[in-house]
Amino acid sequence: METMSEGEPPKPKPRPIVRLGLFLISHSFIVSVACCAAGIFALLLLPVLAKNTYISENALMPGSASPMLSNDDVSRARMFVNKVVSFDFKTDSSSIGIQELVAQHITDLGGEVNFHKFLPQANKFNPLHFFSGPDQGIVQENYTCSSYGINTVGFIRAPRGDGKEAIVLVTPYNSVKTSTGEALSLGIAYSIFSLLTRVTWLAKDVIWLAADSQHGEYAAVAAWLREYHTPSFDGSGKSLFESNASPRTGRKRHNDFLRAGTMAAALVIKVTDGTEKAERDVLNLYAEASNGQMPNLDLINVVNYLAVNGQRLRVKVEKLGSLLDAWWLRSLAELFHKLGTLARSLNPQWNFGISVAEYIEGTATLACSLYNQALGVPTGPHGVFRDYQVDAITMEISSKRLANYKNRPNELLLQGGRLVEGVILSVNNLLEKFHQSFFLYLLTSPNKFVSVGVYMIPFALLVAPLPMVAASLFADSTQRNSGTENKVTSSSDIPAITFESWRWLHAAKTVFIVHFWGAVVTLLPHFLSLVLDSLPLINLVIWIVLSAFTLLVLQVVLGSSVSLPRMKQTQGMEWTLLKSVTIAAACTGLCIMSVINFATAELGALMLVPMCLMARPLRIDAKAKTLKSFIRVACNLVLIFLFFPPVTYYLWKGALVGLDNARVGDFWNWVESLWTWNSATYIYMCMVHLPCWVLCVHTLAYPC
Amino acid sequence: MFRLRSILVFLVLFKSFGSIIGEEEEKIEEFSEALLLRPLPDRKVLAHFHFESKVPPTATHGSHHHLFPKSIYQLVHKYRVQEMELSFTQGRWNYGRWGGYDPISSRNAKPPGVELWATFDVPQHQVDACWRNLTHALSGLFCASINFLESSTAYSAPKWSFKSFAANIRYGTLHREAVCTENLTPWLKLLPCRDKAGLSALMDRPSIYRGFYHSQRLHLVSNEFDLTAASSGMVLEQTLTVVLQPVTLGSGMVSSLGLIQQPSWSLSSLFGREVSGRCVLSNASNIYVQLEPNLVSELMTTSETQQQSDVENLMSQAWSDMSFEMSDSPVRLIEEVYGFQKESSLLYEFSLANYSDSRPFNLEFRWKRPVTWSSQLAPLQASRFLMGSGNERGAIAISLKSVGRSGYAESSVNQEGRCSLRVDVFQVVPWYVKVYYHTLKVFLDERLHNLADVIERINVSPSEDKVSPGLMEIALRLPCDVQLVILTLEFDKGFLHIDEYPPDANQGFDIPSALVRFPEIKTKIHLFEDKCVCKSPILSKLQEESPVLWYTEVLLVPLTTPDFSMPYNVITITCTVFALYFGSLLNALRRRIEEEERLLKSKDTNASGLIGMLLSKLSAKLRGKALEPPSLPLSSKVSYRLILRVILVAGIAAAWQYFFG
């Protein structure tokens, strides 16, 4: 590039950085293609670049103490499990049944206990409080008396601690119909609890939340956390609970809401029936919280380390099953494998080689991790804790021995209990809250991760061409314009020039209108759900029709009134300006989204960038009638079709579960789930992706 | 050992000689020791050591002492301390289970860490200087970081809520101070027998630090400088309160009735040691076993049902009762006399005078049947918690919950005949938690109340950034039948300068315990004004009235912490900026602008500005690219050469790596 300006020595050279910018802008086509390709390639390279996890915080010291959980505790826990399993829900049909059993056991162990009654609170889309923190619970007006759930919360006060911090154990169970797995998870927590009431090393209080999940696990935990952090003292609705409480004889009512300091970490324990034919029991880890937030990597590391090294469990994180036998992935994996072996033959120290199976597994896990984060919907009750800046993780022990657990129950309880004990011991050692390790990462396997510094590269490469192309298009249109201008009026007066240079405002207005429409589309479902309540399919149709109608109205009302007296000779090039502003808007949207939820921005960039860069009026290409223009038309049409949000959704769903199962109304349900979980992805889809899609369609259909 | 004994004998002789002289003067130095043991409802045992040293005023006695620690005496004289209390505490006093109404709990339940308060007999402007010197002196004396209390952000001057009628008072706490034997050893050094003889020999370090609560306290009263009143010299009271779990086999025994069998204990099982006699320098050396009022009434009711017996019966065969037995027979049985209530506590007194090395004292306390009872609770149960989440703001809430018992009511009826209860709340908040005092809200029984109706008196001194902590004193006047009182205060979390963060900044920052005080409810043990009772300092101490106190939990506020690797980043960026600056400076110095301008003029470019120039250049290049292909080969030739050179170097490097690497 230095050589470019060698030709004209007399001219003063502009600064090198300006020259570099000019060079890039003038070669924007090649640069953008190269960048996009490199971005996608870098994304595929991520499993190769993943690093092994390591325990970053020294104070954790996992596995340094031998587990103290004895068979005594476990056999007591087994008795408790048997009591829970054989608990007759029919005869003891009073609203408080199994909770009383749990509470009694906690009190017998010497812990403090309280009941927390709550009303299941429907997640509601509240567009105005979108990014604000969790707010105070608003008790709904109409509810039936029997619909409230009762959490049982047990506390162990650390004997010599100062009670400033607490560790939370959560065991969700259905109080109406407790399954064997839920009973076993209660049993694990009970065995831990009985151990921890006796130990003297505890520095943080321990809270055991037996969450009543008859209205959903998430709702129960969320209600308790809301009461813990933002209680309301006005007493609306509480008095109702008091009157509802069934008078029991003799027993002390535990209705005071107890608390125990700032939470250091939370563990959700679950036991499920394993279906796999694995030799060992499997521990599934779920970590994604709302809007792609993750717990500190150290928490996952500790659990993984203890499960693998201490308890001989097989740790798994969720992966995208359909990717495991994709042919293209396999060939890619073989390519990377060959490259790796070649590099190692050159220098034995370059061992970035990766085996084929490892790469495929890593990619499947990475894709799932990316997808879960991008969706912005928490993958379990641990998600609530992240909203209160508490690191939490769900540990799901899946055992195939569950079906006949009566023969060998102690083993599972002992294994699970010792794992949880080890994690609590480690967290108990912490002097500071989790801060040492990563918060922004993607997992490619339970012990491999891609940190933010690495996974930013594909996104940066994908987004980099956008401003360049926007500048290039802008320069291009101004260039041609000034060229035509010079032809028409040789003595150009100053007002005309200024007017001409502000011509992009018109395009900007169009872009603004469409984005404004995007905001309207975002809010429409809120009003729809207020007004009517019908089938998803009908809702979806109404939404689409209303959106289209609004777009038309906006176009008519705002679009025509301000339209400038056009200059006929320049109209042909208006689309370049429009495209330029569209791309600038898309770039801004993506960059903002990358701050809120990086995974969404990453996946969004994969779709939005090619679509925006490709867009070009169909008529121009149709006139050209060359092979290149034909390919461009085809690409444009395919991209526009693919990246219309509903189509994308159905294709994705089809790839995951097969198109036969996908129904039309599913899209509505999916969107509904997004906004009820306050996912920023919904806003991104409606306010960035959809307007850009519409603008691209507008560009394609541009009359030339 | 022999030498020690000979010294002791000498001291005893000396003391008896001294006492002969003392009888003429009526005042001598005194030292006494006592241990009070009390079974607690949750299978634990409270052990309360009490040592008291007295010295007559210097005016009459002179400044030479035989028993009173010299270091404390010098401290008092140097800094003119009137009253001082220093406590080292580990663990939390469980008010709900161990009681919050009796004199021991309201005096000895302290917040975790170090608490120090002192009043000085100096003019107002010298108080702070005295306080600072005192903290440093105590820091050296007790091997603790009490000197951190010298900073004006660490202490405050409560007006009336902490202690009534106290001027020139300073109060400070260090909640993170770890309490260990290094603090106990200097404390023991103040005792005339240290831990070599007497009750303090029981203090086996592993045993007392294994407990659930450990509080070592030093309380000093001196009216040396009070010239008007009849001066009584200095009184140094040293107490150690520990809550221990007796070692039992087969823990968690549940009897058939669902009652938990209380563990039996002995001195050796609690402390791992026995008492081999008294400290010969002490006037009194007693061990008391106290049974709480609720326990006594529980025992009486159960024994009534089983066998016809009344109080006298219980008294007569007290130590071989149905419920429990003790291995030694007490010297005395002291019963509390309390006019209104049926419940009264019992004290069994054992004297150490009869025991020696050959016959060590090892009291055993055996339960015969399961008993459950609960301790006397404070009228309102206080707790404090944080509300809100996130790094921006939050709220402190103090909740006072009634325990549903109105025994305290009669003492607090005011003139209008309405029963009311006064509660003082004393709260110190560090400056980085910026409390908005105007947001104070009071909820009574879940209804928001007007502040003026509830608050009798309020004193607020807002915090000053990096200078002083915020202080809030509230006197609440509550109706007696109130069930739940909640006070809330909102705050913003402040930002600290990077060098103000402690090394463990990510742990969060503490808000010290609030003190809830019930000034109208006094607690004491009502005993007969017996002559022999008054001789025992611990009993006379327990007979003094003291208001019921309740320390709330320490709170942990997570503040935003900067990225502490930031200095590195800043250095990097600064260096980059400097490099760019010097680069462009050199560039500007090297270029000859006039010459370039002259060249430019000679070329006569028609560019009208920078942007126009750039655009024209761009257009020229675009056109040039289209029209003049010969310019390309030149550049491409050069770049080919460049690429070739790069490839060559890379190849050489790879080959080098491969063959020699």
Short mmCIF file of C-alpha atoms in Angstrom, two decimals, chain A residues 74-438:
data_model
loop_
_atom_site.label_atom_id
_atom_site.label_comp_id
_atom_site.label_asym_id
_atom_site.label_seq_id
_atom_site.Cartn_x
_atom_site.Cartn_y
_atom_site.Cartn_z
CA VAL A 74 -26.04 -41.49 54.16
CA SER A 75 -28.09 -44.16 55.87
CA ARG A 76 -29.98 -41.46 57.73
CA ALA A 77 -30.54 -39.71 54.43
CA ARG A 78 -31.78 -42.97 53.00
CA MET A 79 -34.36 -43.25 55.74
CA PHE A 80 -35.42 -39.73 54.92
CA VAL A 81 -35.69 -40.57 51.22
CA ASN A 82 -37.82 -43.57 52.01
CA LYS A 83 -40.10 -41.39 54.09
CA VAL A 84 -40.43 -38.90 51.26
CA VAL A 85 -41.05 -41.58 48.65
CA SER A 86 -43.62 -43.34 50.77
CA PHE A 87 -45.25 -40.09 51.78
CA ASP A 88 -48.91 -40.53 51.12
CA PHE A 89 -50.10 -37.48 49.29
CA LYS A 90 -53.69 -38.62 49.29
CA THR A 91 -54.34 -38.99 52.98
CA ASP A 92 -52.43 -35.97 54.06
CA SER A 93 -54.09 -33.68 51.61
CA SER A 94 -53.66 -30.52 53.62
CA SER A 95 -51.80 -27.80 51.83
CA ILE A 96 -48.74 -28.30 53.96
CA GLY A 97 -47.61 -31.86 53.93
CA ILE A 98 -44.24 -32.90 52.73
CA GLN A 99 -42.87 -29.50 53.66
CA GLU A 100 -43.67 -30.28 57.28
CA LEU A 101 -41.70 -33.51 56.98
CA VAL A 102 -38.67 -31.71 55.59
CA ALA A 103 -38.93 -28.97 58.20
CA GLN A 104 -39.15 -31.50 61.01
CA HIS A 105 -36.02 -33.22 59.82
CA ILE A 106 -34.15 -29.94 59.58
CA THR A 107 -35.17 -28.96 63.10
CA ASP A 108 -34.13 -32.36 64.43
CA LEU A 109 -30.69 -31.81 62.96
CA GLY A 110 -30.43 -28.54 64.83
CA GLY A 111 -30.95 -26.19 61.92
CA GLU A 112 -33.29 -23.26 61.74
CA VAL A 113 -36.18 -23.53 59.36
CA ASN A 114 -38.85 -21.39 57.86
CA PHE A 115 -41.59 -21.77 55.30
CA HIS A 116 -41.89 -19.35 52.47
CA LYS A 117 -45.27 -19.14 50.84
CA PHE A 118 -45.47 -17.62 47.44
CA LEU A 119 -47.81 -17.14 44.60
CA PRO A 120 -46.63 -18.30 41.23
CA GLN A 121 -45.95 -15.17 39.34
CA ALA A 122 -46.33 -15.27 35.62
CA ASN A 123 -43.43 -13.75 33.81
CA LYS A 124 -44.80 -10.75 32.06
CA PHE A 125 -43.27 -8.79 29.28
CA ASN A 126 -42.82 -5.31 30.56
CA PRO A 127 -41.25 -3.28 27.81
CA LEU A 128 -40.46 -0.30 29.99
CA HIS A 129 -38.60 -2.24 32.67
CA PHE A 130 -36.65 -4.33 30.29
CA PHE A 131 -33.12 -3.90 31.46
CA SER A 132 -33.88 -2.83 34.97
CA GLY A 133 -33.12 -5.26 37.74
CA PRO A 134 -35.57 -7.65 39.25
CA ASP A 135 -38.34 -5.60 40.75
CA GLN A 136 -40.54 -6.11 43.73
CA GLY A 137 -43.14 -8.76 43.40
CA ILE A 138 -46.54 -7.47 42.55
CA VAL A 139 -49.11 -9.76 43.99
CA GLN A 140 -51.76 -10.56 41.47
CA GLU A 141 -55.31 -9.76 42.22
CA ASN A 142 -57.07 -12.95 41.37
CA TYR A 143 -55.75 -16.24 42.58
CA THR A 144 -57.20 -19.25 44.19
CA CYS A 145 -56.34 -20.17 47.72
CA SER A 146 -54.81 -23.49 46.86
CA SER A 147 -52.47 -22.20 44.20
CA TYR A 148 -49.62 -21.00 46.35
CA GLY A 149 -46.46 -22.98 46.76
CA ILE A 150 -44.49 -23.40 49.94
CA ASN A 151 -40.72 -23.46 49.97
CA THR A 152 -38.98 -24.96 52.95
CA VAL A 153 -35.77 -23.18 53.83
CA GLY A 154 -33.27 -24.57 56.30
CA PHE A 155 -30.35 -22.66 57.76
CA ILE A 156 -27.10 -23.72 59.36
CA ARG A 157 -25.36 -20.87 61.10
CA ALA A 158 -21.62 -21.21 60.84
CA PRO A 159 -20.45 -21.86 64.40
CA ARG A 160 -17.53 -19.48 64.36
CA GLY A 161 -18.39 -17.41 61.32
CA ASP A 162 -19.68 -13.90 61.38
CA GLY A 163 -22.69 -14.68 59.21
CA LYS A 164 -21.92 -12.22 56.47
CA GLU A 165 -22.00 -14.75 53.67
CA ALA A 166 -24.00 -17.80 52.79
CA ILE A 167 -23.91 -20.76 50.43
CA VAL A 168 -27.22 -21.87 48.96
CA LEU A 169 -28.26 -25.41 48.12
CA VAL A 170 -31.40 -25.73 46.04
CA THR A 171 -33.37 -28.93 45.58
CA PRO A 172 -36.46 -28.41 43.51
CA TYR A 173 -39.17 -30.98 44.07
CA ASN A 174 -42.83 -31.23 43.33
CA SER A 175 -44.69 -31.15 46.60
CA VAL A 176 -47.81 -32.62 45.05
CA LYS A 177 -46.17 -35.55 43.39
CA THR A 178 -42.56 -36.15 44.33
CA SER A 179 -40.67 -38.40 41.98
CA THR A 180 -37.88 -40.74 43.00
CA GLY A 181 -35.26 -38.48 41.49
CA GLU A 182 -36.53 -35.48 43.39
CA ALA A 183 -36.64 -37.50 46.59
CA LEU A 184 -33.04 -38.55 46.04
CA SER A 185 -31.96 -34.97 45.44
CA LEU A 186 -33.67 -34.06 48.71
CA GLY A 187 -31.79 -36.97 50.26
CA ILE A 188 -28.44 -35.71 48.99
CA ALA A 189 -29.13 -32.27 50.41
CA TYR A 190 -30.27 -33.82 53.68
CA SER A 191 -27.11 -35.88 54.06
CA ILE A 192 -25.00 -32.76 53.44
CA PHE A 193 -27.11 -30.82 55.86
CA SER A 194 -26.73 -33.41 58.57
CA LEU A 195 -22.98 -33.39 58.07
CA LEU A 196 -22.68 -29.62 58.05
CA THR A 197 -24.59 -29.18 61.30
CA ARG A 198 -21.75 -31.01 63.01
CA VAL A 199 -18.64 -29.63 61.36
CA THR A 200 -16.69 -26.79 62.86
CA TRP A 201 -14.89 -25.57 59.73
CA LEU A 202 -17.88 -23.77 58.31
CA ALA A 203 -17.15 -20.09 57.72
CA LYS A 204 -20.25 -19.23 55.73
CA ASP A 205 -23.82 -20.02 56.62
CA VAL A 206 -25.53 -22.72 54.62
CA ILE A 207 -29.04 -22.34 53.27
CA TRP A 208 -30.98 -25.31 52.00
CA LEU A 209 -33.87 -24.25 49.83
CA ALA A 210 -36.26 -27.13 49.19
CA ALA A 211 -38.11 -25.34 46.41
CA ASP A 212 -41.69 -26.32 45.81
CA SER A 213 -41.74 -26.75 42.06
CA GLN A 214 -45.39 -27.50 41.51
CA HIS A 215 -45.56 -24.18 39.66
CA GLY A 216 -42.20 -24.58 38.03
CA GLU A 217 -38.71 -24.74 39.46
CA TYR A 218 -37.76 -21.32 38.26
CA ALA A 219 -40.82 -19.59 39.70
CA ALA A 220 -40.27 -21.08 43.15
CA VAL A 221 -36.63 -20.08 43.35
CA ALA A 222 -37.36 -16.66 41.85
CA ALA A 223 -40.09 -15.99 44.39
CA TRP A 224 -37.81 -16.87 47.28
CA LEU A 225 -34.94 -14.76 45.97
CA ARG A 226 -37.26 -11.85 45.38
CA GLU A 227 -38.48 -12.04 48.94
CA TYR A 228 -34.91 -12.36 50.15
CA HIS A 229 -33.62 -9.32 48.33
CA THR A 230 -36.55 -7.02 47.78
CA PRO A 231 -39.19 -7.72 50.38
CA SER A 232 -42.17 -5.44 50.62
CA PHE A 233 -43.21 -4.38 54.08
CA ASP A 234 -46.58 -3.02 53.20
CA GLY A 235 -48.13 -6.35 53.92
CA SER A 236 -50.48 -6.55 51.01
CA GLY A 237 -51.36 -10.17 50.54
CA LYS A 238 -49.31 -11.46 53.42
CA SER A 239 -52.20 -11.32 55.82
CA LEU A 240 -54.10 -13.55 53.47
CA PHE A 241 -51.45 -16.18 53.81
CA GLU A 242 -51.62 -16.05 57.55
CA SER A 243 -55.32 -16.67 57.58
CA ASN A 244 -54.91 -19.48 55.10
CA ALA A 245 -52.36 -21.31 57.14
CA SER A 246 -53.84 -24.50 58.42
CA PRO A 247 -53.75 -24.56 62.20
CA ARG A 248 -51.59 -27.45 63.24
CA THR A 249 -51.43 -28.67 66.73
CA GLY A 250 -48.45 -28.18 68.92
CA ARG A 251 -45.95 -27.44 66.20
CA LYS A 252 -44.29 -24.11 66.04
CA ARG A 253 -45.13 -22.24 62.86
CA HIS A 254 -42.06 -21.17 60.98
CA ASN A 255 -43.42 -18.18 59.17
CA ASP A 256 -40.74 -15.59 59.86
CA PHE A 257 -38.66 -15.08 56.82
CA LEU A 258 -35.10 -15.89 57.84
CA ARG A 259 -32.03 -14.56 56.14
CA ALA A 260 -28.32 -15.23 56.14
CA GLY A 261 -26.09 -12.61 54.63
CA THR A 262 -24.81 -12.12 51.12
CA MET A 263 -24.86 -15.22 48.95
CA ALA A 264 -21.48 -16.44 47.77
CA ALA A 265 -22.62 -19.23 45.48
CA ALA A 266 -25.60 -21.43 44.82
CA LEU A 267 -25.82 -25.07 43.76
CA VAL A 268 -28.94 -26.59 42.30
CA ILE A 269 -28.99 -30.36 42.81
CA LYS A 270 -31.09 -32.61 40.68
CA VAL A 271 -31.21 -36.34 40.14
CA THR A 272 -32.71 -37.77 36.98
CA ASP A 273 -33.11 -41.14 35.45
CA GLY A 274 -30.22 -41.82 33.13
CA THR A 275 -31.08 -43.35 29.82
CA GLU A 276 -27.64 -43.74 28.40
CA LYS A 277 -25.84 -47.00 28.52
CA ALA A 278 -22.86 -45.44 30.17
CA GLU A 279 -20.72 -47.34 32.57
CA ARG A 280 -20.52 -44.49 35.02
CA ASP A 281 -23.12 -42.06 36.23
CA VAL A 282 -23.26 -38.83 34.36
CA LEU A 283 -23.21 -35.35 35.79
CA ASN A 284 -24.82 -32.76 33.55
CA LEU A 285 -23.89 -29.18 34.15
CA TYR A 286 -26.16 -26.29 33.24
CA ALA A 287 -24.81 -22.82 33.67
CA GLU A 288 -26.46 -20.39 31.26
CA ALA A 289 -28.45 -17.67 32.95
CA SER A 290 -30.61 -14.99 31.40
CA ASN A 291 -29.19 -12.97 28.52
CA GLY A 292 -26.13 -15.11 28.09
CA GLN A 293 -24.71 -14.46 31.53
CA MET A 294 -22.54 -17.21 32.89
CA PRO A 295 -21.35 -18.02 36.39
CA ASN A 296 -17.68 -17.64 37.07
CA LEU A 297 -15.72 -20.33 35.31
CA ASP A 298 -14.07 -21.33 38.58
CA LEU A 299 -17.36 -22.69 39.88
CA ILE A 300 -17.70 -24.97 36.87
CA ASN A 301 -14.05 -25.93 37.20
CA VAL A 302 -14.43 -26.93 40.83
CA VAL A 303 -17.49 -29.03 40.14
CA ASN A 304 -15.86 -30.63 37.14
CA TYR A 305 -12.61 -31.31 38.99
CA LEU A 306 -14.33 -32.88 41.96
CA ALA A 307 -16.74 -34.90 39.88
CA VAL A 308 -14.07 -36.31 37.62
CA ASN A 309 -11.23 -36.77 40.09
CA GLY A 310 -13.14 -37.32 43.29
CA GLN A 311 -16.31 -39.14 42.42
CA ARG A 312 -15.51 -40.74 39.06
CA LEU A 313 -18.52 -39.22 37.39
CA ARG A 314 -18.66 -38.43 33.71
CA VAL A 315 -19.27 -34.72 33.37
CA LYS A 316 -21.18 -33.47 30.40
CA VAL A 317 -22.42 -30.16 29.19
CA GLU A 318 -25.24 -29.85 26.74
CA LYS A 319 -24.41 -30.28 23.08
CA LEU A 320 -26.23 -30.04 19.79
CA GLY A 321 -26.90 -33.63 18.87
CA SER A 322 -27.67 -33.01 15.23
CA LEU A 323 -24.19 -31.69 14.59
CA LEU A 324 -22.53 -34.88 15.78
CA ASP A 325 -23.09 -36.72 12.53
CA ALA A 326 -22.96 -33.89 10.05
CA TRP A 327 -20.78 -34.86 7.09
CA TRP A 328 -19.37 -31.39 6.56
CA LEU A 329 -18.26 -31.13 10.11
CA ARG A 330 -16.53 -34.48 9.89
CA SER A 331 -14.62 -33.49 6.78
CA LEU A 332 -13.69 -30.20 8.37
CA ALA A 333 -12.51 -32.05 11.46
CA GLU A 334 -10.36 -34.31 9.29
CA LEU A 335 -8.90 -31.28 7.57
CA PHE A 336 -7.99 -29.66 10.88
CA HIS A 337 -6.60 -32.93 12.13
CA LYS A 338 -4.36 -33.26 9.09
CA LEU A 339 -3.20 -29.67 9.41
CA GLY A 340 -2.42 -30.31 13.06
CA THR A 341 -0.36 -33.41 12.38
CA LEU A 342 1.46 -31.61 9.60
CA ALA A 343 2.30 -28.74 11.92
CA ARG A 344 3.50 -31.13 14.56
CA SER A 345 5.73 -32.92 12.09
CA LEU A 346 7.31 -29.55 11.35
CA ASN A 347 7.79 -28.63 14.95
CA PRO A 348 6.84 -30.91 17.82
CA GLN A 349 6.05 -27.90 19.95
CA TRP A 350 3.19 -26.83 17.72
CA ASN A 351 0.56 -29.13 19.02
CA PHE A 352 -2.64 -27.41 18.11
CA GLY A 353 -3.72 -30.64 16.55
CA ILE A 354 -7.08 -31.98 17.56
CA SER A 355 -8.55 -35.40 17.00
CA VAL A 356 -11.57 -35.72 14.75
CA ALA A 357 -13.98 -36.86 17.45
CA GLU A 358 -12.78 -34.20 19.81
CA TYR A 359 -13.32 -31.49 17.23
CA ILE A 360 -16.82 -32.68 16.42
CA GLU A 361 -17.77 -32.91 20.08
CA GLY A 362 -16.25 -29.53 20.74
CA THR A 363 -18.12 -27.91 17.88
CA ALA A 364 -21.41 -29.46 18.94
CA THR A 365 -20.90 -28.27 22.51
CA LEU A 366 -19.76 -24.87 21.37
CA ALA A 367 -22.78 -24.49 19.11
CA CYS A 368 -25.09 -25.42 21.95
CA SER A 369 -23.33 -23.10 24.34
CA LEU A 370 -23.56 -20.29 21.80
CA TYR A 371 -27.18 -21.04 21.09
CA ASN A 372 -28.19 -21.17 24.76
CA GLN A 373 -26.42 -17.94 25.49
CA ALA A 374 -27.86 -16.28 22.41
CA LEU A 375 -31.36 -17.34 23.30
CA GLY A 376 -31.03 -15.52 26.58
CA VAL A 377 -33.32 -17.94 28.39
CA PRO A 378 -31.85 -19.53 31.52
CA THR A 379 -31.40 -23.27 31.35
CA GLY A 380 -32.55 -23.92 34.89
CA PRO A 381 -33.37 -22.44 38.27
CA HIS A 382 -29.75 -21.35 38.66
CA GLY A 383 -30.56 -18.55 36.23
CA VAL A 384 -32.40 -16.55 38.86
CA PHE A 385 -29.33 -16.28 41.03
CA ARG A 386 -27.33 -14.58 38.30
CA ASP A 387 -29.90 -11.78 38.27
CA TYR A 388 -28.77 -11.04 41.82
CA GLN A 389 -25.05 -11.35 41.00
CA VAL A 390 -24.77 -14.75 42.61
CA ASP A 391 -22.82 -17.46 40.84
CA ALA A 392 -24.94 -20.54 40.48
CA ILE A 393 -24.90 -23.80 38.61
CA THR A 394 -27.25 -26.74 38.17
CA MET A 395 -25.75 -30.17 38.81
CA GLU A 396 -27.93 -32.88 37.39
CA ILE A 397 -26.82 -36.35 38.34
CA SER A 398 -28.27 -38.76 35.88
CA SER A 399 -28.03 -42.33 36.95
CA LYS A 400 -29.35 -45.42 35.33
CA ARG A 401 -29.41 -47.05 38.71
CA LEU A 402 -32.29 -44.83 39.65
CA ALA A 403 -34.91 -47.30 38.50
CA ASN A 404 -33.72 -49.94 40.90
CA TYR A 405 -32.25 -47.60 43.44
CA LYS A 406 -33.76 -49.58 46.28
CA ASN A 407 -31.06 -52.15 45.88
CA ARG A 408 -28.10 -49.85 46.06
CA PRO A 409 -29.29 -46.44 47.12
CA ASN A 410 -26.43 -45.49 49.36
CA GLU A 411 -23.94 -45.39 46.55
CA LEU A 412 -25.71 -42.63 44.69
CA LEU A 413 -26.36 -40.63 47.85
CA LEU A 414 -22.76 -41.02 48.92
CA GLN A 415 -21.41 -40.02 45.54
CA GLY A 416 -23.68 -37.01 45.16
CA GLY A 417 -23.26 -35.99 48.75
CA ARG A 418 -19.49 -36.10 48.66
CA LEU A 419 -19.44 -34.08 45.46
CA VAL A 420 -21.64 -31.38 46.96
CA GLU A 421 -19.64 -31.48 50.18
CA GLY A 422 -16.44 -30.93 48.25
CA VAL A 423 -17.89 -27.98 46.36
CA ILE A 424 -19.21 -26.42 49.55
CA LEU A 425 -15.86 -26.93 51.22
CA SER A 426 -14.15 -25.14 48.35
CA VAL A 427 -16.59 -22.25 48.26
CA ASN A 428 -16.35 -22.06 52.03
CA ASN A 429 -12.62 -21.53 51.68
CA LEU A 430 -13.15 -18.47 49.52
CA LEU A 431 -12.30 -15.21 51.18
CA GLU A 432 -13.57 -13.07 48.34
CA LYS A 433 -16.46 -13.67 46.03
CA PHE A 434 -15.76 -15.35 42.71
CA HIS A 435 -13.85 -12.90 40.59
CA GLN A 436 -10.59 -14.51 39.62
CA SER A 437 -11.63 -16.48 36.59
CA PHE A 438 -13.67 -15.70 33.49
#
